[in-house]
CSV table of C-alpha atoms in Angstrom, one decimal:
chain,number,residue,atom,x,y,z
M,1,GLU,CA,-282.6,35.6,69.0
M,2,GLU,CA,-285.4,38.0,67.7
M,3,TYR,CA,-288.2,35.7,67.7
M,4,LEU,CA,-287.4,33.1,70.6
M,5,THR,CA,-287.9,34.3,74.0
M,6,SER,CA,-286.8,31.2,75.7
M,7,THR,CA,-283.2,31.3,76.8
M,8,ASN,CA,-282.9,27.5,77.4
M,9,ILE,CA,-284.0,26.9,73.6
M,10,LEU,CA,-281.6,29.5,72.3
M,11,GLN,CA,-278.8,28.2,74.4
M,12,SER,CA,-279.3,24.6,73.0
M,13,ILE,CA,-279.6,26.0,69.5
M,14,PHE,CA,-276.4,27.8,69.9
M,15,GLN,CA,-274.7,24.6,71.2
M,16,ARG,CA,-275.8,22.6,68.5
M,17,ALA,CA,-274.7,25.4,66.0
M,18,VAL,CA,-271.0,25.3,67.3
M,19,ARG,CA,-271.0,21.6,67.6
M,20,ASN,CA,-271.9,21.3,64.0
M,21,CYS,CA,-270.0,24.2,62.5
M,22,PRO,CA,-266.9,24.9,64.9
M,23,TRP,CA,-265.0,26.7,62.5
M,24,VAL,CA,-267.5,29.5,62.2
M,25,ALA,CA,-266.1,32.4,64.6
M,26,THR,CA,-269.3,34.5,64.2
M,27,LEU,CA,-271.3,31.5,65.9
M,28,TRP,CA,-269.1,31.3,68.8
M,29,ILE,CA,-268.9,35.0,69.4
M,30,ARG,CA,-272.8,35.3,69.1
M,31,TYR,CA,-273.1,32.6,71.5
M,32,ALA,CA,-270.8,33.9,74.1
M,33,GLU,CA,-272.3,37.4,73.9
M,34,TYR,CA,-275.9,36.0,74.3
M,35,MET,CA,-274.9,34.1,77.3
M,36,GLU,CA,-273.0,37.2,78.7
M,37,PHE,CA,-276.1,39.3,78.0
M,38,ASN,CA,-278.7,37.3,79.5
M,39,LYS,CA,-276.3,36.4,82.7
M,40,THR,CA,-277.4,33.0,82.7
M,41,ILE,CA,-273.8,31.7,83.4
M,42,ASP,CA,-270.9,33.0,85.6
M,43,HIS,CA,-267.6,34.3,84.4
M,44,SER,CA,-265.8,30.9,84.6
M,45,GLU,CA,-268.3,29.2,82.3
M,46,LEU,CA,-267.9,32.1,79.8
M,47,LYS,CA,-264.2,31.5,79.9
M,48,LYS,CA,-264.8,28.0,78.9
M,49,ILE,CA,-266.8,29.0,76.0
M,50,TYR,CA,-264.2,31.4,74.5
M,51,ASP,CA,-261.4,28.7,75.2
M,52,ARG,CA,-263.3,26.3,73.1
M,53,ALA,CA,-263.9,28.9,70.4
M,54,LEU,CA,-260.1,29.7,70.4
M,55,ASN,CA,-259.2,26.1,70.0
M,56,SER,CA,-261.9,25.5,67.3
M,57,ASP,CA,-259.9,26.6,64.3
M,58,PRO,CA,-256.7,28.2,65.4
M,59,THR,CA,-255.1,28.2,62.0
M,60,ASN,CA,-257.8,30.3,60.2
M,61,PHE,CA,-256.6,33.9,60.0
M,62,VAL,CA,-260.0,35.7,60.2
M,63,SER,CA,-261.4,33.6,62.8
M,64,PHE,CA,-258.3,33.7,65.1
M,65,VAL,CA,-258.2,37.7,65.0
M,66,ASP,CA,-261.9,37.9,65.5
M,67,LEU,CA,-262.1,35.4,68.3
M,68,GLN,CA,-259.1,36.9,70.1
M,69,LEU,CA,-260.5,40.4,70.0
M,70,ALA,CA,-264.1,39.1,71.1
M,71,TYR,CA,-262.4,37.5,74.0
M,72,ILE,CA,-260.1,40.4,75.2
M,73,GLN,CA,-263.1,42.8,74.8
M,74,TYR,CA,-265.3,40.5,77.0
M,75,ARG,CA,-262.5,40.6,79.6
M,76,ARG,CA,-262.4,44.3,79.4
M,77,ARG,CA,-266.0,44.5,80.1
M,78,HIS,CA,-265.7,42.0,83.0
M,79,TYR,CA,-262.8,44.4,84.3
M,80,ASP,CA,-265.2,47.5,84.2
M,81,GLN,CA,-267.7,45.6,86.2
M,82,GLU,CA,-265.1,44.7,89.0
M,83,LEU,CA,-264.1,48.5,89.0
M,84,LEU,CA,-267.5,49.2,90.3
M,85,SER,CA,-267.0,46.9,93.3
M,86,ASN,CA,-264.0,49.0,94.4
M,87,ASN,CA,-261.9,45.9,94.9
M,88,ASN,CA,-258.7,47.3,94.1
M,89,GLU,CA,-256.7,43.9,94.5
M,90,GLN,CA,-259.0,41.8,92.5
M,91,CYS,CA,-258.8,44.6,89.6
M,92,GLU,CA,-254.9,44.5,89.7
M,93,LEU,CA,-255.1,40.7,89.1
M,94,LEU,CA,-257.6,41.1,86.4
M,95,LYS,CA,-255.6,43.8,84.7
M,96,GLU,CA,-252.4,41.6,84.9
M,97,GLU,CA,-254.5,38.8,83.4
M,98,ILE,CA,-255.8,40.8,80.6
M,99,ARG,CA,-252.1,41.8,79.7
M,100,HIS,CA,-251.1,38.3,79.7
M,101,ILE,CA,-253.9,37.4,77.3
M,102,CYS,CA,-253.0,40.1,75.0
M,103,GLU,CA,-249.4,39.3,75.0
M,104,TYR,CA,-250.1,35.6,74.5
M,105,ALA,CA,-252.6,36.6,71.6
M,106,CYS,CA,-250.0,38.5,69.8
M,107,ASP,CA,-247.2,36.0,70.2
M,108,GLN,CA,-249.6,33.3,69.0
M,109,TYR,CA,-250.3,35.6,66.0
M,110,GLN,CA,-246.6,36.0,65.2
M,111,GLU,CA,-246.1,32.1,65.5
M,112,LEU,CA,-248.9,31.3,63.3
M,113,PHE,CA,-249.0,34.0,60.5
M,114,SER,CA,-245.9,36.0,60.5
M,115,LEU,CA,-244.1,33.5,58.2
M,116,SER,CA,-247.1,33.3,55.9
M,117,LYS,CA,-246.6,33.1,52.0
M,118,ASP,CA,-249.4,35.7,51.6
M,119,PRO,CA,-247.4,39.1,51.3
M,120,ASN,CA,-250.6,41.3,52.0
M,121,LEU,CA,-251.6,39.1,55.3
M,122,PHE,CA,-249.9,41.9,57.7
M,123,LEU,CA,-251.8,44.5,55.6
M,124,LYS,CA,-255.1,42.7,56.4
M,125,TYR,CA,-254.2,42.3,60.1
M,126,ASN,CA,-252.7,45.8,60.5
M,127,GLY,CA,-252.0,45.3,64.2
M,128,LYS,CA,-255.4,45.0,65.3
M,129,ILE,CA,-254.9,42.9,68.5
M,130,GLU,CA,-251.8,45.1,69.6
M,131,LEU,CA,-253.9,48.4,68.8
M,132,TYR,CA,-256.6,47.2,71.0
M,133,TRP,CA,-254.1,46.5,73.9
M,134,ILE,CA,-252.8,49.8,73.5
M,135,HIS,CA,-256.4,51.2,73.7
M,136,LEU,CA,-256.8,49.2,77.0
M,137,GLU,CA,-253.6,50.5,78.4
M,138,THR,CA,-254.5,54.1,77.7
M,139,LYS,CA,-258.0,54.1,78.3
M,140,SER,CA,-258.9,51.4,80.9
M,141,PHE,CA,-255.4,51.1,82.8
M,142,ASN,CA,-254.2,54.7,82.4
M,143,SER,CA,-250.6,53.4,81.6
M,144,ILE,CA,-249.0,55.3,78.6
M,145,ASP,CA,-245.6,53.7,79.4
M,146,HIS,CA,-247.2,50.1,78.7
M,147,ALA,CA,-248.7,51.7,75.6
M,148,ARG,CA,-245.4,52.8,74.4
M,149,GLN,CA,-243.7,49.6,75.1
M,150,ILE,CA,-246.3,47.8,72.9
M,151,TRP,CA,-245.5,50.2,70.0
M,152,ASN,CA,-241.7,50.2,70.2
M,153,GLY,CA,-241.3,46.6,71.3
M,154,ARG,CA,-244.1,45.0,69.0
M,155,ILE,CA,-245.8,47.1,66.4
M,156,LEU,CA,-242.9,49.2,65.2
M,157,MET,CA,-239.9,47.0,66.2
M,158,ASN,CA,-237.1,46.8,63.8
M,159,ASN,CA,-237.6,44.8,60.5
M,160,SER,CA,-241.4,44.8,61.1
M,161,HIS,CA,-243.5,45.0,58.1
M,162,ASN,CA,-245.6,47.6,60.2
M,163,GLU,CA,-243.2,50.2,59.6
M,164,MET,CA,-244.5,50.5,56.1
M,165,ILE,CA,-248.1,51.3,57.1
M,166,SER,CA,-248.3,55.0,57.4
M,167,ASN,CA,-251.8,54.9,59.3
M,168,LEU,CA,-250.0,53.0,62.3
M,169,TRP,CA,-247.3,55.8,62.5
M,170,ARG,CA,-250.2,58.3,62.4
M,171,ILE,CA,-252.2,56.6,65.4
M,172,TYR,CA,-249.2,56.6,67.4
M,173,TYR,CA,-248.4,60.3,66.8
M,174,TYR,CA,-251.9,61.1,67.8
M,175,MET,CA,-251.7,59.0,70.8
M,176,GLU,CA,-248.8,61.0,72.0
M,177,ILE,CA,-250.5,64.3,71.2
M,178,GLN,CA,-253.5,63.3,73.3
M,179,TYR,CA,-251.1,62.8,76.2
M,180,GLY,CA,-249.6,66.2,75.7
M,181,ASP,CA,-246.1,65.0,74.7
M,182,GLU,CA,-245.2,67.0,71.7
M,183,LYS,CA,-241.5,66.2,71.8
M,184,ARG,CA,-242.2,62.5,71.7
M,185,ALA,CA,-244.9,62.9,68.9
M,186,ARG,CA,-242.3,64.8,66.8
M,187,LYS,CA,-239.8,61.9,67.4
M,188,VAL,CA,-242.4,59.5,66.2
M,189,LEU,CA,-243.0,61.3,62.9
M,190,TYR,CA,-239.1,61.6,62.2
M,191,ARG,CA,-238.8,58.0,62.9
M,192,ALA,CA,-241.5,57.4,60.3
M,193,LEU,CA,-239.6,59.4,57.8
M,194,ASN,CA,-236.8,56.9,58.0
M,195,HIS,CA,-239.0,54.6,56.2
M,196,VAL,CA,-240.6,56.9,53.6
M,197,GLN,CA,-239.0,55.0,50.6
M,198,THR,CA,-241.0,51.7,51.4
M,199,MET,CA,-244.1,53.3,53.1
M,200,ASP,CA,-247.5,53.0,51.6
M,201,TYR,CA,-248.6,56.6,51.8
M,202,PRO,CA,-245.5,58.6,52.8
M,203,LEU,CA,-247.0,62.0,52.0
M,204,ILE,CA,-249.6,61.6,55.0
M,205,ILE,CA,-246.5,61.6,57.4
M,206,CYS,CA,-244.9,64.6,55.5
M,207,ASP,CA,-248.4,66.6,56.0
M,208,ILE,CA,-248.7,65.6,59.5
M,209,LEU,CA,-245.2,66.6,60.3
M,210,LEU,CA,-245.5,70.0,58.6
M,211,GLU,CA,-248.8,70.7,60.4
M,212,HIS,CA,-247.3,69.7,63.6
M,213,GLU,CA,-244.3,72.1,63.4
M,214,LYS,CA,-247.0,75.0,62.6
M,215,LYS,CA,-248.9,74.3,65.7
M,216,TYR,CA,-246.2,73.4,68.3
M,217,GLY,CA,-242.7,74.3,66.6
M,218,THR,CA,-240.7,77.5,66.5
M,219,ILE,CA,-240.2,79.4,63.1
M,220,GLN,CA,-236.6,77.8,62.9
M,221,GLN,CA,-238.1,74.3,63.4
M,222,LEU,CA,-240.9,75.0,60.7
M,223,LYS,CA,-238.1,76.4,58.2
M,224,GLU,CA,-235.9,73.2,58.6
M,225,THR,CA,-238.8,70.9,58.4
M,226,ASN,CA,-240.1,72.7,55.2
M,227,ASP,CA,-236.6,72.3,53.7
M,228,LYS,CA,-236.3,68.6,54.8
M,229,LEU,CA,-239.8,67.6,53.3
M,230,LYS,CA,-239.0,69.2,49.9
M,231,GLN,CA,-236.0,67.1,49.7
M,232,ILE,CA,-237.9,64.0,50.8
M,233,LYS,CA,-240.9,64.8,48.4
M,234,SER,CA,-238.5,65.3,45.4
M,235,LYS,CA,-237.4,61.8,45.9
M,236,ILE,CA,-240.8,60.4,46.1
M,237,ILE,CA,-243.0,62.1,43.6
M,238,PRO,CA,-240.7,62.2,40.5
M,239,ILE,CA,-240.6,58.5,40.4
M,240,GLU,CA,-244.0,58.5,38.6
M,241,LYS,CA,-243.3,61.1,36.1
M,242,PRO,CA,-240.9,59.0,33.8
M,243,LYS,CA,-243.6,56.1,33.8
M,244,ARG,CA,-246.3,58.8,32.7
M,245,GLN,CA,-244.2,60.2,29.8
M,246,GLN,CA,-243.5,56.6,28.7
M,247,GLN,CA,-247.3,56.0,28.4
M,248,GLN,CA,-247.9,59.2,26.5
M,249,LYS,CA,-246.1,58.1,23.2
M,250,PRO,CA,-246.3,60.5,20.3
M,251,PRO,CA,-248.7,59.4,17.4
M,252,ASN,CA,-247.2,57.4,14.7
M,253,LYS,CA,-246.9,59.4,11.2
M,254,ASN,CA,-248.3,56.5,9.3
M,255,ASN,CA,-251.4,56.3,11.6
M,256,LYS,CA,-251.9,60.1,11.0
M,257,LYS,CA,-251.9,59.7,7.2
M,258,GLN,CA,-254.3,56.9,7.4
M,259,ILE,CA,-256.7,58.9,9.6
M,260,ASP,CA,-256.5,61.9,7.0
M,261,LYS,CA,-257.2,59.5,4.1
M,262,ASP,CA,-260.3,58.0,6.1
M,263,LYS,CA,-261.6,61.6,6.7
M,264,GLN,CA,-261.3,62.6,3.2
M,265,LYS,CA,-263.1,59.3,2.1
M,266,GLU,CA,-266.0,60.3,4.5
M,267,ILE,CA,-266.3,63.7,3.0
M,268,LYS,CA,-266.5,62.4,-0.5
M,269,GLN,CA,-269.2,59.8,0.4
M,270,LYS,CA,-271.5,62.3,2.0
M,271,PRO,CA,-274.3,63.6,-0.3
M,272,ALA,CA,-274.3,67.4,-0.9
M,273,LYS,CA,-277.1,69.0,1.3
M,274,ILE,CA,-279.9,70.6,-0.7
M,275,SER,CA,-280.8,73.9,0.4
M,276,GLU,CA,-284.3,74.2,1.8
M,277,ASN,CA,-284.7,77.6,0.4
M,278,LYS,CA,-284.5,76.6,-3.1
M,279,MET,CA,-287.9,75.9,-4.7
M,280,ASP,CA,-288.5,73.1,-7.3
M,281,THR,CA,-288.9,74.3,-10.8
């Protein structure tokens, strides 16, 4: 791309590359973005490239997520271009299309990977597609209600692994703060407190809640929150103390005696130092 100026040559190279290595998601993404940047093909042709890419290796976790995000991001750019034309009807249709694409991608992820034997897979994923969908709803579509539906109906639904990830609760909280709904933001944090026993970093939620009450709460709410957080922290933090005490075992008496004997031997073996001040007779 840096050295070849001919679009036709690069296009043929990309086509050959994705034909020979269809499982490499990066090739598909670079190919599609290059064609989009040079405006050599229209929207329908770009959609075909992404469709081929998404069907190339759908069972690979990393490829699936990267390609889905790349496609949704392309559709967002296309939507932004249509906004400039002031065609409201077309923009509404595109908006619904993007929502359908996001919903289908999230459902497909659940179908393919939610039952994986890898227990850390959901941590690697961390709701990436849903989070970008929320970003679209809040920034591009100006729909906080749709964003809340995604949070409550998908990301943080009951019995979801995502409830254990403190960072997701933090993002949800700051979204509500950004939209000026302090009461909803407080409710998000109190919902998160229900999962502190299984959460990865529960103290983060505790600190955010305390800071929230300092900024927006009454003195009574601050007092109640302080008391509640003390109880929660007392259940979380002492879990580590017994383990540390077990690790710090007292030294064995026999070992101590052996060390003292070794020190005495070293002292006997050391030659006495001759004072430099004494003269040879």
